[in-house]
Amino acid sequence: MSVPKLEIAGLNKWYPGKRGPMHALADIDLKLADNEFVSLVGASGCGKSTLLSIVAGLQGFDKGVLLTDGAPIVGPGLDRGVVFQSYTLLPWLTAQENVEFALKAAGMSAGECRDIARAHIELVKLTRFADAYPSQLSGGMKQRVAIARALSYRPKMLLMDEPFGALDALTRHEMQELLTQIWEEHRLTVLFVTHDVEEAVYLSDRIIAMAIGPGRIHAEFHVGLSRPRNQDMIASSAFIALQKDVLAAIRAGSKDEKL
Amino acid sequence: MSSPVETSTSGRNALPHTRAGVGRPPGAFRIGSGLDGRTFLAIAIAVFAGLLVVWWAATTSGLVKPIFLPSPGTVWSRMLELSADGTLWKDASISVYRMLIGFALASLMAIPIGILIGCFRVWEAAIEPFVDFVRYMPVVAFVPLSILWAGTGDGQKFVIIWIGTFFQQVLMVMDNVKRVPPDFVGLGRTLGLSESKILARIVLPSALPGIWDTLRISLGWAWTWLVLAELVAATSGLGYRITVSQRYFQTQTIIGYILFLGILGLITDQSMKALERVLFRYQSRQ
Ligand SMILES: Nc1ncnc2c1ncn2[C@@H]1O[C@H](COP(=O)(O)OP(=O)(O)OP(=O)(O)O)[C@@H](O)[C@H]1O
Ligand SMILES: [Mg+2]
């Protein structure tokens, strides 16, 4: 393997707490190859969001090494696109303008902004709603705009923190399908946080199960399912077996073992 | 839409038990139940009309002496008189002028300071506790001091309005800014925007509807403090006219001016709300 897209080695993070520092992440070692889709799962509070926002450059860490393409990450940047659970569409801009906002920040000309934004709105199948404001869009539509925005400026890596967590089951499946489709076409490195084991298995090449107290990597699973994925695979015995194993690992890594 | 509620509560509905929330109290006491705009307006107007009738009945029946509460008719004709000879409009224009200048001074200072302390903890530590402290000092107690400082001219009115609104506005604007979702700022960072660009392109537009609301609410207070200042020491203005009228037992002028002030307040408030609907149209679902 050449230089990994993302390399985390011996990473530690403490949060200041009332009763002394709280060890949020302990000795995290993780490598993501180029174009790999990796999911982080684990009980609530095990540090998934913390790890993701450290990779995004939105938070610092206390010890360890954090590299993309072999160069240290010193802060947020356009090489890593982030999709937040809370959609974070700017309410005073239309869907189209929200995507243009990111492109403008990336330094593109007005004409480029318009064309690229339109193409990405089309990619997430929202052309009809390009001129709608976020208040007029459903949760799934908003998240599609957010994905279009994060993809539009061609980051090398996509970081997603429970992007579909607030959606209903049906919309969720649609979004998963859309994401695999886009990922299979565009080949991106993705770090994906989720609570939904089925979602993790369906989307990922690899699943990292984290354990709590302090947050650490506990188990790792390679997803052997072929690509392209489709919803029929969910019923296959290999899929179900893997899902069981991942769930067992999450249980074992949670504090009270009765999740 | 509230149409299912409307049809189910209408008397002609043959199947009242099929409606959701059986056994719940009727619309007037059901939490969060809807009401269409026309009914809302009708109820509001009916209450005003009802109060007017009570006022009229109490005064014409001789229940209340005119010296304490003159009849609506007397107040109305007195106001027409004052309007015709220009007194009302002279008083009103000088008061509006003072209120606007005082309010503008307070707002122009409060908005940048509120944004500053809403964004940066260091500035919050430096300014917020002090502002919070001053905020609890009674504005009324500053009136004698303000006369010592600024005399009894327009300057003193500005000072009182400023003291009464500025400190409240600062804290409210700070709150408006703090309510900007942290993920919005995170988004700006991941897009590589500088702190000043995040402030200008994300934080400010995001806090703007809240700041507008703060202005609308504090505008009402500015009116109150202006009238207070004019009641104590002034040689013109709506508040001044009220004090003078008290000296001559012209209750009809006092009541008329108080009502006029209420209407002025209502008009400014409604215009601010109407502007809000235009400026921040993106918030509505239409
Ligand atoms: N800014 C912060 N300050 C202090 N403690 C924090 C902060 N952010 C997170 N923590 C703590 O760090 C631990 C890990 O939090 P994190 O949000 O990363 O967990 P998570 O795995 O994403 O959980 P969830 O599945 O509920 O989203 C938790 O105990 C949390 O309380
Ligand atoms: Mg989380």
Coordinates of C-alpha atoms and ligand atoms in Angstrom, one line a residue:
Chain A
M1 CA 0.0 0.0 0.0
S2 CA 1.2 3.5 -0.8
V3 CA 0.9 6.5 1.5
P4 CA -2.5 6.2 3.2
K5 CA -5.1 8.9 2.5
L6 CA -5.5 9.3 6.2
E7 CA -3.2 8.1 8.9
I8 CA -4.0 8.3 12.6
A9 CA -1.3 7.0 15.0
G10 CA -1.3 7.0 18.8
L11 CA -3.8 9.8 19.0
N12 CA -5.0 10.8 22.4
K13 CA -7.5 13.5 23.5
W14 CA -8.5 14.7 26.9
Y15 CA -11.4 17.0 27.7
P16 CA -11.2 19.2 30.8
G17 CA -13.8 17.9 33.2
K18 CA -15.1 18.8 36.7
R19 CA -13.2 15.9 38.3
G20 CA -10.0 16.3 36.4
P21 CA -9.3 15.7 32.7
M22 CA -11.6 13.2 30.9
H23 CA -9.8 10.7 28.6
A24 CA -12.0 10.9 25.4
L25 CA -9.8 9.1 23.0
A26 CA -7.0 6.7 23.8
D27 CA -4.2 5.6 21.5
I28 CA -6.3 5.6 18.3
D29 CA -4.5 3.9 15.4
L30 CA -6.3 4.0 12.1
K31 CA -5.4 4.1 8.4
L32 CA -7.7 4.8 5.5
A33 CA -6.6 3.9 2.0
D34 CA -7.4 6.0 -0.9
N35 CA -11.0 5.5 -2.0
E36 CA -11.9 3.5 1.1
F37 CA -15.2 3.8 2.8
V38 CA -14.8 3.3 6.5
S39 CA -17.6 3.5 9.2
L40 CA -17.1 4.2 12.8
V41 CA -19.7 2.6 15.1
G42 CA -19.9 2.3 18.9
A43 CA -22.0 3.1 21.9
S44 CA -23.0 6.7 22.6
G45 CA -20.2 8.7 24.1
C46 CA -17.3 6.5 22.9
G47 CA -15.8 9.5 21.0
K48 CA -16.9 8.9 17.4
S49 CA -17.9 12.6 16.8
T50 CA -14.8 13.7 18.6
L51 CA -12.5 11.7 16.4
L52 CA -14.3 12.9 13.2
S53 CA -14.1 16.6 14.2
I54 CA -10.4 16.1 15.0
V55 CA -9.9 14.7 11.5
A56 CA -11.9 17.6 10.1
G57 CA -9.5 19.9 11.9
L58 CA -12.3 21.5 14.0
Q59 CA -10.8 20.3 17.3
G60 CA -7.2 19.8 18.4
F61 CA -5.8 16.7 20.1
D62 CA -3.2 16.2 22.8
K63 CA -0.9 13.5 21.6
G64 CA -0.2 11.5 18.5
V65 CA 0.1 11.8 14.8
L66 CA -2.6 12.8 12.3
L67 CA -1.7 12.9 8.5
T68 CA -3.4 13.2 5.2
D69 CA -1.4 12.1 2.2
G70 CA 1.6 12.0 4.6
A71 CA 1.3 15.7 5.6
P72 CA 0.1 16.7 9.1
I73 CA -3.4 18.1 9.6
V74 CA -3.2 21.5 11.2
G75 CA -6.7 22.8 10.8
P76 CA -9.8 22.5 8.7
G77 CA -9.4 22.7 5.0
L78 CA -11.1 22.3 1.6
D79 CA -9.4 18.9 1.2
R80 CA -11.9 17.4 3.7
G81 CA -15.6 17.9 3.2
V82 CA -17.8 17.6 6.3
V83 CA -21.5 16.7 6.4
F84 CA -23.0 17.4 9.7
Q85 CA -26.0 15.6 11.2
S86 CA -27.8 19.0 11.6
Y87 CA -27.7 19.6 7.8
T88 CA -26.3 23.1 8.4
L89 CA -27.9 24.7 5.3
L90 CA -27.8 28.4 5.6
P91 CA -31.5 29.4 5.8
W92 CA -31.2 32.7 3.9
L93 CA -29.8 31.0 0.8
T94 CA -31.6 28.7 -1.6
A95 CA -30.4 25.2 -2.3
Q96 CA -28.5 26.3 -5.3
E97 CA -27.0 29.3 -3.4
N98 CA -26.0 27.1 -0.5
V99 CA -23.8 25.0 -2.9
E100 CA -22.5 28.2 -4.6
F101 CA -21.6 29.5 -1.2
A102 CA -19.0 26.7 -0.7
L103 CA -17.7 27.0 -4.3
K104 CA -17.2 30.8 -3.8
A105 CA -15.3 30.0 -0.6
A106 CA -13.2 27.6 -2.6
G107 CA -12.3 30.6 -4.9
M108 CA -14.2 29.8 -8.0
S109 CA -15.6 32.5 -10.3
A110 CA -19.3 33.3 -10.3
G111 CA -19.9 31.5 -13.6
E112 CA -18.1 28.3 -12.4
C113 CA -20.0 28.5 -9.1
R114 CA -23.3 28.6 -10.9
D115 CA -22.6 25.7 -13.3
I116 CA -20.9 23.4 -10.8
A117 CA -23.6 24.0 -8.2
R118 CA -26.3 23.2 -10.8
A119 CA -24.6 20.0 -11.8
H120 CA -24.3 18.9 -8.1
I121 CA -27.9 19.8 -7.4
E122 CA -28.8 17.6 -10.3
L123 CA -26.5 14.8 -9.0
V124 CA -28.6 14.6 -5.8
K125 CA -31.8 14.8 -7.9
L126 CA -33.0 18.1 -6.6
T127 CA -33.1 20.2 -9.8
R128 CA -36.8 21.0 -9.2
F129 CA -36.0 22.4 -5.8
A130 CA -32.9 24.4 -6.7
D131 CA -34.5 27.7 -5.9
A132 CA -36.2 26.6 -2.7
Y133 CA -35.1 27.8 0.7
P134 CA -34.2 25.2 3.3
S135 CA -37.4 26.0 5.3
Q136 CA -39.3 24.6 2.3
L137 CA -37.3 21.4 2.1
S138 CA -37.8 18.1 3.9
G139 CA -35.0 16.7 6.1
G140 CA -33.9 14.3 3.4
M141 CA -33.8 17.0 0.8
K142 CA -31.8 19.2 3.1
Q143 CA -29.2 16.5 3.7
R144 CA -29.0 15.9 -0.1
V145 CA -28.2 19.6 -0.6
A146 CA -25.5 19.3 2.2
I147 CA -24.0 16.3 0.4
A148 CA -24.1 18.1 -2.9
R149 CA -22.3 21.1 -1.2
A150 CA -19.7 18.9 0.4
L151 CA -19.0 17.1 -2.9
S152 CA -19.0 20.2 -5.1
Y153 CA -15.6 21.5 -4.3
R154 CA -14.0 18.0 -4.8
P155 CA -12.6 17.3 -1.4
K156 CA -10.3 14.3 -1.3
M157 CA -12.1 13.0 1.8
L158 CA -15.6 13.1 3.0
L159 CA -16.3 13.1 6.7
M160 CA -19.9 12.4 7.7
D161 CA -21.3 12.4 11.3
E162 CA -24.6 10.5 11.4
P163 CA -25.7 12.3 8.3
F164 CA -28.9 10.2 8.1
G165 CA -29.6 9.9 11.8
A166 CA -32.5 12.2 11.8
L167 CA -34.3 10.7 8.8
D168 CA -37.1 8.2 8.6
A169 CA -36.3 4.6 7.5
L170 CA -37.5 5.0 4.0
T171 CA -35.7 8.3 3.3
R172 CA -32.7 6.8 4.9
H173 CA -32.6 3.9 2.5
E174 CA -32.9 6.3 -0.4
M175 CA -30.0 8.4 0.9
Q176 CA -27.9 5.3 1.4
E177 CA -28.5 4.3 -2.1
L178 CA -27.7 7.7 -3.4
L179 CA -24.5 7.9 -1.4
T180 CA -23.2 4.5 -2.6
Q181 CA -24.1 5.5 -6.1
I182 CA -22.2 8.7 -5.9
W183 CA -19.3 7.1 -4.0
E184 CA -19.0 4.3 -6.6
E185 CA -18.9 6.9 -9.4
H186 CA -16.6 9.4 -7.8
R187 CA -14.4 7.2 -5.7
L188 CA -13.8 9.2 -2.6
T189 CA -12.3 8.4 0.8
V190 CA -15.1 8.4 3.3
L191 CA -15.1 8.4 7.1
F192 CA -18.7 7.7 8.2
V193 CA -20.1 7.8 11.7
T194 CA -23.3 5.9 12.4
H195 CA -25.4 4.3 15.0
D196 CA -27.1 2.0 12.5
V197 CA -25.2 -1.2 12.1
E198 CA -27.1 -2.2 8.9
E199 CA -26.2 1.1 7.4
A200 CA -22.6 0.6 8.3
V201 CA -22.5 -2.9 6.7
Y202 CA -24.4 -1.7 3.6
L203 CA -22.1 1.2 2.9
S204 CA -18.7 0.3 4.1
D205 CA -15.5 -1.5 3.0
R206 CA -14.4 -1.6 6.6
I207 CA -16.2 -1.1 10.0
I208 CA -14.3 0.2 13.1
A209 CA -16.1 -0.6 16.4
M210 CA -15.1 1.7 19.2
A211 CA -15.3 1.0 22.9
I212 CA -16.1 3.4 25.7
G213 CA -14.2 4.6 28.8
P214 CA -11.7 5.8 27.4
G215 CA -12.8 5.9 23.8
R216 CA -10.7 3.4 21.8
I217 CA -10.7 1.1 18.8
H218 CA -12.1 -2.2 19.9
A219 CA -12.6 -4.3 16.8
E220 CA -12.4 -4.1 13.1
F221 CA -14.4 -5.8 10.3
H222 CA -13.8 -6.1 6.6
V223 CA -17.0 -6.1 4.7
G224 CA -16.7 -8.8 2.0
L225 CA -19.8 -7.9 0.1
S226 CA -19.3 -7.2 -3.6
R227 CA -19.8 -3.9 -5.3
P228 CA -22.0 -2.3 -6.5
R229 CA -24.2 -2.9 -3.5
N230 CA -27.9 -3.2 -3.7
Q231 CA -30.7 -3.4 -1.1
D232 CA -31.2 -7.2 -1.9
M233 CA -28.0 -7.9 -0.2
I234 CA -29.4 -6.9 3.2
A235 CA -31.3 -10.1 3.4
S236 CA -28.3 -12.3 2.5
S237 CA -26.9 -14.6 5.2
A238 CA -23.4 -13.1 4.9
F239 CA -24.8 -9.6 5.5
I240 CA -26.9 -10.7 8.5
A241 CA -23.9 -12.6 10.1
L242 CA -21.7 -9.6 9.8
Q243 CA -24.3 -7.4 11.2
K244 CA -24.6 -9.7 14.2
D245 CA -20.8 -9.7 14.8
V246 CA -20.6 -5.9 14.7
L247 CA -23.5 -5.5 17.0
A248 CA -21.9 -8.0 19.5
A249 CA -18.6 -5.9 19.3
I250 CA -20.5 -2.7 20.0
R251 CA -22.2 -4.4 23.0
A252 CA -19.0 -5.7 24.4
G253 CA -17.5 -2.2 24.1
S254 CA -20.3 -0.4 25.8
K255 CA -19.9 0.3 29.5
D256 CA -23.0 -1.4 30.9
E257 CA -22.9 -4.4 28.5
K258 CA -26.7 -4.5 28.2
L259 CA -27.2 -2.1 25.3
Chain B
M1 CA -53.5 23.5 7.1
S2 CA -56.1 23.6 9.8
S3 CA -59.1 22.6 7.7
P4 CA -59.6 19.2 9.3
V5 CA -59.9 20.8 12.7
E6 CA -62.4 23.4 11.3
T7 CA -64.7 20.8 9.8
S8 CA -64.6 18.5 12.8
T9 CA -65.4 21.2 15.3
S10 CA -68.3 22.6 13.2
G11 CA -71.7 21.7 14.5
R12 CA -72.8 20.0 11.3
N13 CA -70.2 17.2 11.6
A14 CA -72.2 14.0 12.0
L15 CA -69.3 12.0 13.5
P16 CA -67.8 14.1 16.3
H17 CA -66.1 11.0 17.8
T18 CA -63.9 10.4 14.8
R19 CA -61.9 13.5 15.4
A20 CA -58.4 13.3 16.9
G21 CA -58.2 14.0 20.6
V22 CA -61.6 12.9 21.6
G23 CA -62.6 14.2 25.0
R24 CA -60.2 17.2 24.7
P25 CA -61.5 20.6 25.5
P26 CA -62.8 22.7 22.6
G27 CA -60.4 24.9 20.4
A28 CA -60.2 27.8 22.8
F29 CA -58.5 25.7 25.5
R30 CA -56.6 23.2 23.4
I31 CA -52.9 23.9 23.6
G32 CA -51.4 24.9 20.2
S33 CA -54.7 24.7 18.3
G34 CA -54.8 26.8 15.1
L35 CA -56.8 29.9 14.2
D36 CA -57.2 31.5 10.8
G37 CA -56.1 35.1 10.3
R38 CA -59.6 36.6 9.8
T39 CA -61.0 35.1 13.0
F40 CA -58.0 36.3 14.9
L41 CA -58.5 39.9 13.7
A42 CA -62.2 39.7 14.4
I43 CA -61.6 38.6 18.0
A44 CA -59.0 41.3 18.5
I45 CA -61.3 44.1 17.1
A46 CA -64.2 42.8 19.2
V47 CA -62.2 43.2 22.4
F48 CA -61.3 46.8 21.5
A49 CA -64.9 47.6 20.6
G50 CA -66.1 45.9 23.8
L51 CA -63.8 47.9 26.0
L52 CA -64.9 51.1 24.2
V53 CA -68.5 50.3 24.9
V54 CA -67.7 49.7 28.6
W55 CA -65.9 53.0 28.8
W56 CA -68.8 54.8 27.0
A57 CA -71.4 53.2 29.3
A58 CA -69.5 54.0 32.5
T59 CA -69.1 57.6 31.6
T60 CA -72.5 58.4 30.1
S61 CA -74.4 56.7 32.9
G62 CA -72.7 59.1 35.4
L63 CA -71.0 56.2 37.2
V64 CA -67.6 57.9 36.9
K65 CA -67.1 61.6 37.2
P66 CA -65.8 63.3 34.0
I67 CA -62.9 64.9 35.9
F68 CA -61.5 61.3 36.5
L69 CA -62.6 59.7 33.3
P70 CA -64.2 61.8 30.5
S71 CA -66.4 60.1 27.9
P72 CA -64.9 58.7 24.6
G73 CA -66.8 61.5 22.8
T74 CA -65.2 64.3 24.8
V75 CA -61.7 62.8 24.4
W76 CA -62.3 62.4 20.6
S77 CA -63.4 66.0 20.1
R78 CA -60.6 67.3 22.3
M79 CA -58.1 65.4 20.1
L80 CA -59.7 66.7 17.0
E81 CA -59.3 70.3 18.4
L82 CA -55.6 69.7 19.2
S83 CA -55.1 68.2 15.8
A84 CA -56.7 71.1 14.0
D85 CA -54.7 73.8 15.8
G86 CA -51.5 71.8 15.2
T87 CA -50.6 71.2 18.9
L88 CA -50.9 67.4 18.6
W89 CA -48.6 67.2 15.5
K90 CA -46.0 69.6 16.9
D91 CA -45.9 67.5 20.2
A92 CA -45.8 64.3 18.3
S93 CA -43.1 65.3 15.8
I94 CA -40.7 66.5 18.5
S95 CA -41.3 63.3 20.5
V96 CA -40.8 61.1 17.5
Y97 CA -37.6 62.9 16.7
R98 CA -36.2 62.5 20.2
M99 CA -37.2 58.9 20.4
L100 CA -35.7 58.0 17.0
I101 CA -32.4 59.7 17.7
G102 CA -32.1 58.2 21.2
F103 CA -33.0 54.8 19.9
A104 CA -30.7 55.0 17.0
L105 CA -27.8 56.0 19.2
A106 CA -28.5 53.1 21.6
S107 CA -28.9 50.6 18.7
L108 CA -25.9 51.7 16.7
M109 CA -23.7 51.2 19.8
A110 CA -25.5 48.1 21.1
I111 CA -25.4 46.0 17.9
P112 CA -21.6 46.0 17.4
I113 CA -20.9 45.5 21.1
G114 CA -23.4 42.8 21.4
I115 CA -21.9 41.0 18.4
L116 CA -18.4 41.4 19.8
I117 CA -19.3 39.9 23.2
G118 CA -21.5 37.2 21.6
C119 CA -18.6 36.0 19.5
F120 CA -15.5 36.4 21.7
R121 CA -15.4 35.1 25.3
V122 CA -12.6 37.5 26.3
W123 CA -14.8 40.5 25.4
E124 CA -17.7 38.9 27.0
A125 CA -15.7 38.6 30.3
A126 CA -14.7 42.3 30.0
I127 CA -18.1 43.8 29.2
E128 CA -21.0 41.4 30.0
P129 CA -20.8 41.5 33.8
F130 CA -20.6 45.2 33.9
V131 CA -23.6 45.6 31.5
D132 CA -25.6 43.1 33.5
F133 CA -24.9 45.2 36.6
V134 CA -25.9 48.5 35.1
R135 CA -29.0 46.9 33.6
Y136 CA -30.4 46.3 37.1
M137 CA -30.1 50.0 38.1
P138 CA -33.4 51.7 37.9
V139 CA -33.5 54.0 34.9
V140 CA -35.8 56.4 36.7
A141 CA -33.1 57.1 39.3
F142 CA -30.9 58.4 36.5
V143 CA -33.4 61.1 35.6
P144 CA -32.1 63.7 38.2
L145 CA -28.5 62.9 37.3
S146 CA -29.2 63.2 33.6
I147 CA -30.7 66.7 34.2
L148 CA -27.5 67.6 36.0
W149 CA -25.4 66.3 33.2
A150 CA -27.3 67.4 30.2
G151 CA -29.8 70.0 31.2
T152 CA -33.5 69.7 30.2
G153 CA -33.0 69.9 26.4
D154 CA -33.1 67.1 23.8
G155 CA -29.7 65.8 25.0
Q156 CA -31.1 64.8 28.3
K157 CA -33.9 62.8 26.5
F158 CA -31.3 61.0 24.4
V159 CA -29.4 60.1 27.6
I160 CA -32.4 58.7 29.3
I161 CA -33.5 56.7 26.3
W162 CA -29.9 55.5 25.8
I163 CA -29.6 54.3 29.4
G164 CA -33.0 52.6 29.3
T165 CA -32.4 50.7 26.1
F166 CA -28.7 50.3 25.4
F167 CA -27.8 47.9 28.2
Q168 CA -30.8 45.7 27.5
Q169 CA -30.1 45.7 23.8
V170 CA -26.4 44.7 24.3
L171 CA -27.4 41.6 26.2
M172 CA -30.2 40.7 23.8
V173 CA -28.0 41.0 20.8
M174 CA -25.3 38.9 22.5
D175 CA -27.9 36.3 23.0
N176 CA -29.0 36.5 19.3
V177 CA -25.4 35.9 18.2
K178 CA -24.9 33.0 20.7
R179 CA -27.9 31.3 19.2
V180 CA -26.2 30.9 15.9
P181 CA -25.7 27.1 15.6
P182 CA -22.0 26.1 16.3
D183 CA -22.1 23.8 13.3
F184 CA -22.6 26.9 11.0
V185 CA -19.3 28.3 12.3
G186 CA -17.8 24.8 11.8
L187 CA -19.1 24.8 8.2
G188 CA -17.3 28.1 7.6
R189 CA -14.1 26.7 9.0
T190 CA -14.2 23.5 6.9
L191 CA -14.7 25.8 3.9
G192 CA -11.5 27.5 4.8
L193 CA -13.1 30.9 5.5
S194 CA -11.2 33.3 7.7
E195 CA -12.7 34.4 11.1
S196 CA -13.8 37.8 9.7
K197 CA -15.4 36.1 6.7
I198 CA -17.2 33.7 9.0
L199 CA -18.4 36.6 11.0
A200 CA -19.6 38.6 8.0
R201 CA -21.0 35.8 5.8
I202 CA -22.3 33.3 8.4
V203 CA -22.7 34.7 11.9
L204 CA -24.2 38.1 11.0
P205 CA -26.8 37.0 8.5
S206 CA -27.7 34.1 10.8
A207 CA -28.3 36.4 13.8
L208 CA -30.0 39.1 11.8
P209 CA -33.7 38.0 12.3
G210 CA -33.1 37.8 16.0
I211 CA -31.4 41.2 16.1
W212 CA -34.3 42.7 14.2
D213 CA -36.7 41.3 16.8
T214 CA -34.5 42.8 19.6
L215 CA -34.8 46.2 17.9
R216 CA -38.5 45.8 17.6
I217 CA -38.9 45.0 21.3
S218 CA -36.6 47.6 22.5
L219 CA -38.3 50.3 20.4
G220 CA -41.3 49.9 22.7
W221 CA -39.1 50.6 25.7
A222 CA -37.6 53.7 24.0
W223 CA -41.1 55.2 23.8
T224 CA -41.6 54.6 27.5
W225 CA -38.4 56.2 28.6
L226 CA -38.9 59.1 26.3
V227 CA -42.3 59.9 27.8
L228 CA -40.9 59.5 31.3
A229 CA -38.1 62.0 30.5
E230 CA -40.7 64.4 29.0
L231 CA -43.0 64.1 32.0
V232 CA -40.2 65.1 34.4
A233 CA -38.5 67.9 32.6
A234 CA -39.4 69.3 29.2
T235 CA -40.9 72.3 27.4
S236 CA -42.3 70.4 24.5
G237 CA -43.4 66.9 23.4
L238 CA -46.2 64.5 24.2
G239 CA -45.1 63.8 27.7
Y240 CA -44.8 67.5 28.4
R241 CA -48.4 68.1 27.2
I242 CA -49.6 65.4 29.6
T243 CA -48.0 67.1 32.6
V244 CA -49.3 70.5 31.6
S245 CA -52.8 69.1 31.2
Q246 CA -52.7 67.6 34.6
R247 CA -52.1 71.0 36.1
Y248 CA -55.3 72.3 34.4
F249 CA -57.3 69.1 35.1
Q250 CA -57.7 68.4 31.4
T251 CA -58.2 64.7 31.8
Q252 CA -59.5 64.4 28.3
T253 CA -56.2 65.6 26.9
I254 CA -54.2 63.2 29.2
I255 CA -56.3 60.2 28.2
G256 CA -56.3 61.2 24.5
Y257 CA -52.5 61.5 24.5
I258 CA -52.0 58.2 26.3
L259 CA -54.2 56.5 23.7
F260 CA -52.3 58.3 21.0
L261 CA -49.0 57.1 22.4
G262 CA -50.5 53.6 22.4
I263 CA -51.5 53.9 18.7
L264 CA -48.0 55.2 17.8
G265 CA -46.4 52.3 19.5
L266 CA -48.8 49.8 17.8
I267 CA -48.1 51.3 14.4
T268 CA -44.3 51.2 14.8
D269 CA -44.5 47.7 16.1
Q270 CA -46.7 46.5 13.3
S271 CA -44.5 48.2 10.6
M272 CA -41.4 46.5 12.1
K273 CA -43.2 43.1 11.9
A274 CA -44.3 43.8 8.4
L275 CA -40.8 44.6 7.4
E276 CA -39.5 41.5 9.1
R277 CA -41.8 39.4 6.9
V278 CA -40.4 41.0 3.8
L279 CA -36.7 41.0 4.9
F280 CA -36.7 37.5 6.2
R281 CA -39.1 35.9 3.8
Y282 CA -36.9 32.8 3.5
Q283 CA -38.1 31.7 7.0
S284 CA -41.6 31.1 5.8
R285 CA -42.6 27.9 4.2
Q286 CA -44.4 29.5 1.2
Ligands
LIG1 N1 -16.6 19.8 23.9 C1 -16.6 18.9 24.8 N2 -16.2 19.2 26.1 C2 -16.1 18.2 27.0 N3 -16.5 16.9 26.8 C3 -16.9 16.6 25.6 C4 -17.0 17.5 24.5 N4 -17.4 16.9 23.4 C5 -17.6 15.6 23.8 N5 -17.3 15.4 25.1 C6 -17.3 14.1 25.8 O1 -16.5 13.2 25.1 C7 -17.1 11.9 25.0 C8 -17.2 11.5 23.6 O2 -18.2 12.4 23.0 P1 -18.6 12.2 21.4 O3 -19.6 13.2 21.1 O4 -17.4 12.2 20.6 O5 -19.3 10.8 21.5 P2 -20.0 10.0 20.3 O6 -19.4 8.7 20.2 O7 -20.1 10.8 19.1 O8 -21.5 9.8 20.9 P3 -22.9 9.8 20.2 O9 -23.0 8.5 19.6 O10 -23.9 10.0 21.3 O11 -22.9 10.9 19.2 C9 -18.4 12.0 25.8 O12 -18.3 11.5 27.1 C10 -18.7 13.5 25.8 O13 -19.4 13.8 26.9
MG2 MG -21.7 11.9 18.0

